[in-house]
mmCIF file of C-alpha atoms in Angstrom:
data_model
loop_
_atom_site.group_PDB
_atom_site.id
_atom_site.type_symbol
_atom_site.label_atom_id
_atom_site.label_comp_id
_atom_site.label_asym_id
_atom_site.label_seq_id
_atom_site.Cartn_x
_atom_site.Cartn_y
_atom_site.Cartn_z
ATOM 1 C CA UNK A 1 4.401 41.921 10.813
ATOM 2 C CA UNK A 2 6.359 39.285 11.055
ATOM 3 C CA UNK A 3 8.717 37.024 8.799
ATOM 4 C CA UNK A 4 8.050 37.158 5.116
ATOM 5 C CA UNK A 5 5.031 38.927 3.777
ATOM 6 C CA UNK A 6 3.471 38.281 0.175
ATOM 7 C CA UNK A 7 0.959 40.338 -1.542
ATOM 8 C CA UNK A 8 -1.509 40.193 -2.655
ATOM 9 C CA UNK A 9 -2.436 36.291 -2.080
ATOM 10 C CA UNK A 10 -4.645 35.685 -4.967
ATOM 11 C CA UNK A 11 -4.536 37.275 -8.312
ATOM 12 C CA UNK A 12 -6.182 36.929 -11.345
ATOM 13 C CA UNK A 13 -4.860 38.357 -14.596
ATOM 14 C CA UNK A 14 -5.394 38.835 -18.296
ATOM 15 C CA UNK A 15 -2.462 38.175 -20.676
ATOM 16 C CA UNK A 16 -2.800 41.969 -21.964
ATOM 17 C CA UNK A 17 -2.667 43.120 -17.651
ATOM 18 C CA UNK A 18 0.897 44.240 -16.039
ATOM 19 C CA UNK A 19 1.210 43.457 -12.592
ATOM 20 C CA UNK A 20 3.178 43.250 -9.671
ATOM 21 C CA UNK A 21 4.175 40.508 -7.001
ATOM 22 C CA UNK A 22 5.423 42.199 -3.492
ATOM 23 C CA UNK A 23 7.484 40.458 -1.072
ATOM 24 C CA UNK A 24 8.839 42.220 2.213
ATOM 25 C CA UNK A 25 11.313 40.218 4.982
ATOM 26 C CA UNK A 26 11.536 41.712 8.478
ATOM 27 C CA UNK A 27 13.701 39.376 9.234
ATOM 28 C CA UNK A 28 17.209 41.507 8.421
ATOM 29 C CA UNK A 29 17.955 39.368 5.898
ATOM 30 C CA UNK A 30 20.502 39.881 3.358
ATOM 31 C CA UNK A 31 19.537 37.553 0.438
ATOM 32 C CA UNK A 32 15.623 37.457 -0.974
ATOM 33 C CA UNK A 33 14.422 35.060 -3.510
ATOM 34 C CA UNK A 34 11.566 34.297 -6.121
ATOM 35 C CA UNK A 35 10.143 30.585 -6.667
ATOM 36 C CA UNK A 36 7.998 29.529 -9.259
ATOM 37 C CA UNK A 37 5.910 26.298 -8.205
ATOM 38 C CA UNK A 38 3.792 24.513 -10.730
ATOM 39 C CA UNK A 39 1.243 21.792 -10.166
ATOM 40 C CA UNK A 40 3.231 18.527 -10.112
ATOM 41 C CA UNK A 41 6.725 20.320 -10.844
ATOM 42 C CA UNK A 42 9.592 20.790 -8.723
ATOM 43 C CA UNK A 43 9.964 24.056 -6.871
ATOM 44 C CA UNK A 44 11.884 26.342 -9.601
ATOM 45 C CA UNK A 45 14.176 29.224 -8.718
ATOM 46 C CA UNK A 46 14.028 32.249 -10.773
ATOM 47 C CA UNK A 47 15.936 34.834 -9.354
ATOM 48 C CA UNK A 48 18.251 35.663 -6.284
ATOM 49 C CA UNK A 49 19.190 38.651 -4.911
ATOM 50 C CA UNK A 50 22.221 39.472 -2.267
ATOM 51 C CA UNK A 51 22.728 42.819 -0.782
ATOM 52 C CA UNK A 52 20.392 43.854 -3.063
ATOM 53 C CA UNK A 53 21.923 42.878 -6.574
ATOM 54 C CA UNK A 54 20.354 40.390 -8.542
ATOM 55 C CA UNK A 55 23.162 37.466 -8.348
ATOM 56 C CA UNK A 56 21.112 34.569 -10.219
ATOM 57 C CA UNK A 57 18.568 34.892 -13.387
ATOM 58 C CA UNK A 58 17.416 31.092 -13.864
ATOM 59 C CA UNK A 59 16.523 31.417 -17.812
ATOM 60 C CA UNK A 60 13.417 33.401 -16.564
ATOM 61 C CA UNK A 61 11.679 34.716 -19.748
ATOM 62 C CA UNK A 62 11.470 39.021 -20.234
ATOM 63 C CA UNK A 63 8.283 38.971 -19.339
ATOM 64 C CA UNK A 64 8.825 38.583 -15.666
ATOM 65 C CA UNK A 65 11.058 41.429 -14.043
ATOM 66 C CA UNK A 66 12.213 41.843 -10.455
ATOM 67 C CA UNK A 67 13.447 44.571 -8.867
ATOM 68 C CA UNK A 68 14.692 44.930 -5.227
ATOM 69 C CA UNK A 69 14.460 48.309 -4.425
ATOM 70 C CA UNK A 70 16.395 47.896 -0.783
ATOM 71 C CA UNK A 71 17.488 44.393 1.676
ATOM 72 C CA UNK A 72 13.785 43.980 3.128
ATOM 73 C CA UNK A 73 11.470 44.839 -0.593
ATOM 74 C CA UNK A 74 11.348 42.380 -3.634
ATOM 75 C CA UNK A 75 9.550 42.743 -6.514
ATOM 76 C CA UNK A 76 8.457 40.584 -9.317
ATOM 77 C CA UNK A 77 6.478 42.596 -12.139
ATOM 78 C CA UNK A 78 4.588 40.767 -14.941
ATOM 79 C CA UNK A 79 3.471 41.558 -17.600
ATOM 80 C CA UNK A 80 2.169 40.022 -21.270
ATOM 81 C CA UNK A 81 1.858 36.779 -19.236
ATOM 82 C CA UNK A 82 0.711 33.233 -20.534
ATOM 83 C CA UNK A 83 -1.401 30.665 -19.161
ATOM 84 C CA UNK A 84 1.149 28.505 -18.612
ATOM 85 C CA UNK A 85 2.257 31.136 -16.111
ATOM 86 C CA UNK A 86 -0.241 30.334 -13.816
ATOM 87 C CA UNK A 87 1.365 29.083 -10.609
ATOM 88 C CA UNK A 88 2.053 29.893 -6.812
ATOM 89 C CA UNK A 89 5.048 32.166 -6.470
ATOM 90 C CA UNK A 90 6.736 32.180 -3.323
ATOM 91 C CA UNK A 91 9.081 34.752 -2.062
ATOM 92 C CA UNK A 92 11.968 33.374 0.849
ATOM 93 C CA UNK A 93 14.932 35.557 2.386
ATOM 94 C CA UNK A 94 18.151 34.107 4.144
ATOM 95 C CA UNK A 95 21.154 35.791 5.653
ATOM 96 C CA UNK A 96 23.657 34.874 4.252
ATOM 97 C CA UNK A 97 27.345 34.096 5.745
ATOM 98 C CA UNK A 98 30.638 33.173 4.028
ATOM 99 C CA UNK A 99 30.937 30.039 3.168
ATOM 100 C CA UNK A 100 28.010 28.462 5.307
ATOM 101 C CA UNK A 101 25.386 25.755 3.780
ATOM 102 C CA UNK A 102 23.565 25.992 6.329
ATOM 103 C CA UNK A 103 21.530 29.340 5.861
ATOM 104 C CA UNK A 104 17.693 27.926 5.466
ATOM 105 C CA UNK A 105 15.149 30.064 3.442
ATOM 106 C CA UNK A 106 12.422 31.436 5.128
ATOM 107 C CA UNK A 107 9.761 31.520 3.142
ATOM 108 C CA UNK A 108 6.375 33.819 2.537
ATOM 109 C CA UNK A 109 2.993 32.410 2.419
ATOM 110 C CA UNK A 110 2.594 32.616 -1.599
ATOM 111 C CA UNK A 111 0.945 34.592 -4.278
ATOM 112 C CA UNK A 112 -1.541 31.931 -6.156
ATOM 113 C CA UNK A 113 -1.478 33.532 -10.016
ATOM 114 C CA UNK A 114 -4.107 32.498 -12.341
ATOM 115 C CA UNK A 115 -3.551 33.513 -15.961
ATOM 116 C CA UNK A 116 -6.449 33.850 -17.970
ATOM 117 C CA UNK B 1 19.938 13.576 -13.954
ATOM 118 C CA UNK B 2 17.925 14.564 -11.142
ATOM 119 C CA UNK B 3 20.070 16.139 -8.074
ATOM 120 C CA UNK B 4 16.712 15.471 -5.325
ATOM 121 C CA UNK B 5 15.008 12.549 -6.063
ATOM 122 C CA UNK B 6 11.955 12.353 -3.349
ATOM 123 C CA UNK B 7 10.121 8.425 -4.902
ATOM 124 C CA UNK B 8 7.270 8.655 -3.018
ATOM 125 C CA UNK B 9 4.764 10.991 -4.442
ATOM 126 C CA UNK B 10 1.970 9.833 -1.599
ATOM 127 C CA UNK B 11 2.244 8.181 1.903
ATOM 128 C CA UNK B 12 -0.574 7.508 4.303
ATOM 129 C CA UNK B 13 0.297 6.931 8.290
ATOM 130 C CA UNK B 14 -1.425 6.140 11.159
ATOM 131 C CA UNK B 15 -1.358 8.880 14.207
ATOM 132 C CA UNK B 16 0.326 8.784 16.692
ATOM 133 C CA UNK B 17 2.818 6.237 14.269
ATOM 134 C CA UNK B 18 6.302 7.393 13.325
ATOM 135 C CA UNK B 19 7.000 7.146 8.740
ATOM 136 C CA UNK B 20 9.945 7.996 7.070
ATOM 137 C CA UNK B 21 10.160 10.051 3.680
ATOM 138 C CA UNK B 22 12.960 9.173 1.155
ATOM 139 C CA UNK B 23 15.393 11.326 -0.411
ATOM 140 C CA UNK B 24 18.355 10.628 -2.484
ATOM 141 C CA UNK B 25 20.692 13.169 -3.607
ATOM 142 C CA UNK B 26 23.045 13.675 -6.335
ATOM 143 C CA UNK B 27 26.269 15.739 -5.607
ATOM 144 C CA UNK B 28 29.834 15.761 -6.575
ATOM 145 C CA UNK B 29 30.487 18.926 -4.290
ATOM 146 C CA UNK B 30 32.383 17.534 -0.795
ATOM 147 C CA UNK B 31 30.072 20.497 1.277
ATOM 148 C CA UNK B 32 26.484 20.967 0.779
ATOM 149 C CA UNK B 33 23.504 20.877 2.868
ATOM 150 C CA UNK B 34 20.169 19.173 2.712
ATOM 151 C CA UNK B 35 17.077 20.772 3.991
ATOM 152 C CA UNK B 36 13.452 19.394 4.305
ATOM 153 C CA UNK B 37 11.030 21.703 4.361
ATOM 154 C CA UNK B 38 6.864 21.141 5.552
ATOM 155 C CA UNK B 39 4.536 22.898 2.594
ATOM 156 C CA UNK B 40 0.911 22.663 4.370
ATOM 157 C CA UNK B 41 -2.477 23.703 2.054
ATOM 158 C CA UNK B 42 -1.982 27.423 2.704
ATOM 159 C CA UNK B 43 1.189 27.396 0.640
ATOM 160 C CA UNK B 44 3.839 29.172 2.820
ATOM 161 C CA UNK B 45 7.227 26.618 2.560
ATOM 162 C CA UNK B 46 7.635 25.901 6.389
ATOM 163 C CA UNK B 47 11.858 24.792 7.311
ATOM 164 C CA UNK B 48 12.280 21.323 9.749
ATOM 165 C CA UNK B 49 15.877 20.127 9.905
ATOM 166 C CA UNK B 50 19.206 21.011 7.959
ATOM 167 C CA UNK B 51 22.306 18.189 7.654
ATOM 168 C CA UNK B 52 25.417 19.462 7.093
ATOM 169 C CA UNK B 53 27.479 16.962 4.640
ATOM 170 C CA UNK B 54 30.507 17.167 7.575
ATOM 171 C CA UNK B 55 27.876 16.334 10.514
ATOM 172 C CA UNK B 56 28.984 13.624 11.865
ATOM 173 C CA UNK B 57 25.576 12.985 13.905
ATOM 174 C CA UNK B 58 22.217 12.653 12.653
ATOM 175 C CA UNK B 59 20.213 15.716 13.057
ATOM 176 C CA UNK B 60 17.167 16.254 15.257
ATOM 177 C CA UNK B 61 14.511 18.486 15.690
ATOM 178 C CA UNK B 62 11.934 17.816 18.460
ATOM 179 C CA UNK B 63 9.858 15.292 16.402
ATOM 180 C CA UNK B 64 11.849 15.536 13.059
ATOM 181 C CA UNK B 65 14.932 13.522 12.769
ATOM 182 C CA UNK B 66 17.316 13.126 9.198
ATOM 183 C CA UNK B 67 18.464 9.174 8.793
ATOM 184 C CA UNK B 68 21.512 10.939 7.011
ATOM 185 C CA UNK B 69 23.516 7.919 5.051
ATOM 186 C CA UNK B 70 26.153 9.785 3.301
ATOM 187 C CA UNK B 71 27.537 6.875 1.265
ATOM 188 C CA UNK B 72 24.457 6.053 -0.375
ATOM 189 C CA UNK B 73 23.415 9.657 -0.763
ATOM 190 C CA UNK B 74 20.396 9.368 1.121
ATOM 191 C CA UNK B 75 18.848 11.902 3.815
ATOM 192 C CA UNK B 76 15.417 10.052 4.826
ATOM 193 C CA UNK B 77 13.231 12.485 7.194
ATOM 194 C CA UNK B 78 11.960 10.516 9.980
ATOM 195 C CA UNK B 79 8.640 11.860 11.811
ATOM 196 C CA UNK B 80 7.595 10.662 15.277
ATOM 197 C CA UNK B 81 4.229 10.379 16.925
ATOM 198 C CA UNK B 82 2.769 11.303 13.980
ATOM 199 C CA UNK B 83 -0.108 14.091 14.391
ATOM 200 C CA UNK B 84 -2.685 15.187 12.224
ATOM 201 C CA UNK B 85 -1.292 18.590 11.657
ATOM 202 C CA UNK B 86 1.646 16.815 10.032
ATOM 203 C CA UNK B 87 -0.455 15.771 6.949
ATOM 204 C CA UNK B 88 1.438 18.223 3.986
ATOM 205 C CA UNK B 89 3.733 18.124 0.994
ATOM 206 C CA UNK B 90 7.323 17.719 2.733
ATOM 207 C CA UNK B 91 10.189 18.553 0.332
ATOM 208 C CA UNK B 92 13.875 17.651 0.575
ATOM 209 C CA UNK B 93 16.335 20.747 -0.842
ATOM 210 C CA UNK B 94 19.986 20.685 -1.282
ATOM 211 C CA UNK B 95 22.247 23.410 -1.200
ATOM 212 C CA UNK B 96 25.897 22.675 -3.107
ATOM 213 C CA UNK B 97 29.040 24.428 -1.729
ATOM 214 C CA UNK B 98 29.842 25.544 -5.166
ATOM 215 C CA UNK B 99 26.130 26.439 -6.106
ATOM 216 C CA UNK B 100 26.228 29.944 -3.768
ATOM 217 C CA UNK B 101 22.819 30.247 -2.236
ATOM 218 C CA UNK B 102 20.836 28.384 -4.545
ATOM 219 C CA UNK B 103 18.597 25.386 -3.003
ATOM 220 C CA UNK B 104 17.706 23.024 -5.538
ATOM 221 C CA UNK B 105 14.237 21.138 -4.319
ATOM 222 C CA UNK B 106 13.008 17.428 -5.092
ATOM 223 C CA UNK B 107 9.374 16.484 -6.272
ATOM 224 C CA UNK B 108 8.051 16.762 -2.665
ATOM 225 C CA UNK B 109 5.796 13.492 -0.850
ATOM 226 C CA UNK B 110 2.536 14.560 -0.009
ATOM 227 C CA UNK B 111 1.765 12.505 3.659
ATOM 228 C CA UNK B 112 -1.633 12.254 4.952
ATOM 229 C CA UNK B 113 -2.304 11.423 8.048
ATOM 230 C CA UNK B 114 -5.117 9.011 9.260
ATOM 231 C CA UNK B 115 -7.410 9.129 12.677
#
C-alpha cells in the first residue's frame, strides 16, 4: 500500500449504530488530519493531530471521536450520528517542519457516510 | 469574511485549450501558502502547485502554473493543453504562518472539459 488508505469507502449507518472511520499513511508522516466535506460546502477541518497528539478540535460535536493510536493510524469513531452527518470524510497526513508553509496534505481517497 | 474565495462555481473548456480558475485570498499574516488541489469523482483530494507568499516567481508544475498577484490577493491556477482527464472540482487552500498546519479551503470550481 501506498500513500493514504481509507476504510471502508462506503458506509451506511443508523443514528442508534457506533462506528469507526480508519485512516493509515505510509508515507512517514508526522501530522494526520480529518475533513468533513458536505455537498456544496467548503472542505471543513475537524481535527489535527502532530506526533500523535490531537493539536486542533474545530468545534466538532461529542459525537465524533478520534483517536490516533501511533504516527501512521487515525481514527474517527461515530456514534449517535444525525443525518446531517452524512458526508465524505477524508483523511490527509503531512510532515511537518518548523516553520515551513509549504508542507501539502496528502490526502486518502474518502469514506462516503450516509446517515440514515 | 471569507479567507478563499474561488467565484466560479462551473467552467467549461475546450481540449486541448488552456482556462484559468480564480482565487482570491484574505490574509493579514506576511507568510502563508496557497495550495490548489485537483478533487476528481472518486473523491481522493489530489495536490498541483504550492506558492509561497515570499516566491518571488510564479510557480509551475508541468501543465499547472499559479498567476500569483500578491497585491491584489489573487493566486489564479492556470491549466495548459487542457485534457479530458482534467475535468474535476479544483480547490484553492491557504495555509497562514500563524494558523500552524491548518489549510483553510475555498468553495472549489468544478471544470469540465469538452471534446
Amino acid at each position: 500500500e501506498t500513500g493514504v488508505t481509507q476504510t471502508p469507502r462506503h458506509l451506511v449507518m443508523g443514528m442508534t449504530n457506533k462506528k469507526s472511520l480508519k485512516c493509515e499513511q505510509h508515507l512517514g508522516h508526522n501530522a494526520m488530519y480529518w475533513y468533513k466535506q458536505s455537498a456544496k460546502k467548503p472542505l471543513e477541518l475537524m481535527f489535527v493531530y502532530n506526533f500523535k497528539e490531537q493539536t486542533e478540535n474545530n468545534s466538532v460535536p461529542s459525537r465524533f471521536s478520534p483517536e490516533c493510536p501511533n504516527s501512521s493510524h487515525l481514527f474517527l469513531h461515530l456514534h449517535t450520528l444525525q443525518p446531517e452527518d452524512s458526508a465524505l470524510y477524508l483523511c490527509a497526513s503531512s510532515q511537518e517542519e518548523d516553520s515551513a508553509a509549504n508542507n501539502e496534505q496528502f490526502f486518502g481517497p474518502g469514506t462516503r457516510l450516509t446517515v440514515l | 469574511a471569507q479567507k478563499i474565495t474561488q467565484t466560479q462555481p462551473g467552467m467549461f473548456v475546450q481540449e486541448k485549450e488552456a482556462v484559468t480558475l480564480d482565487c482570491t485570498y484574505d490574509t493579514s499574516d506576511q507568510s502563508y501558502g496557497l495550495f490548489w488541489y485537483k478533487q476528481p469523482s472518486s473523491g481522493e483530494m489530489i495536490f498541483l502547485i504550492y506558492q509561497g507568499s515570499y516566491d518571488e516567481q510564479n510557480a509551475t508544475e508541468g501543465r499547472y502554473s499559479l498567476n500569483f498577484q500578491k497585491a491584489r490577493k489573487s493566486a489564479n491556477l492556470v491549466i495548459s493543453a487542457s485534457q479530458l482527464g482534467d475535468s474535476a472540482m479544483y480547490f484553492c487552500a491557504m495555509r497562514e504562518g500563524n494558523a500552524g498546519n491548518m489549510l483553510t479551503f475555498g468553495g472549489g470550481t468544478r471544470l469540465m472539459v469538452k471534446p
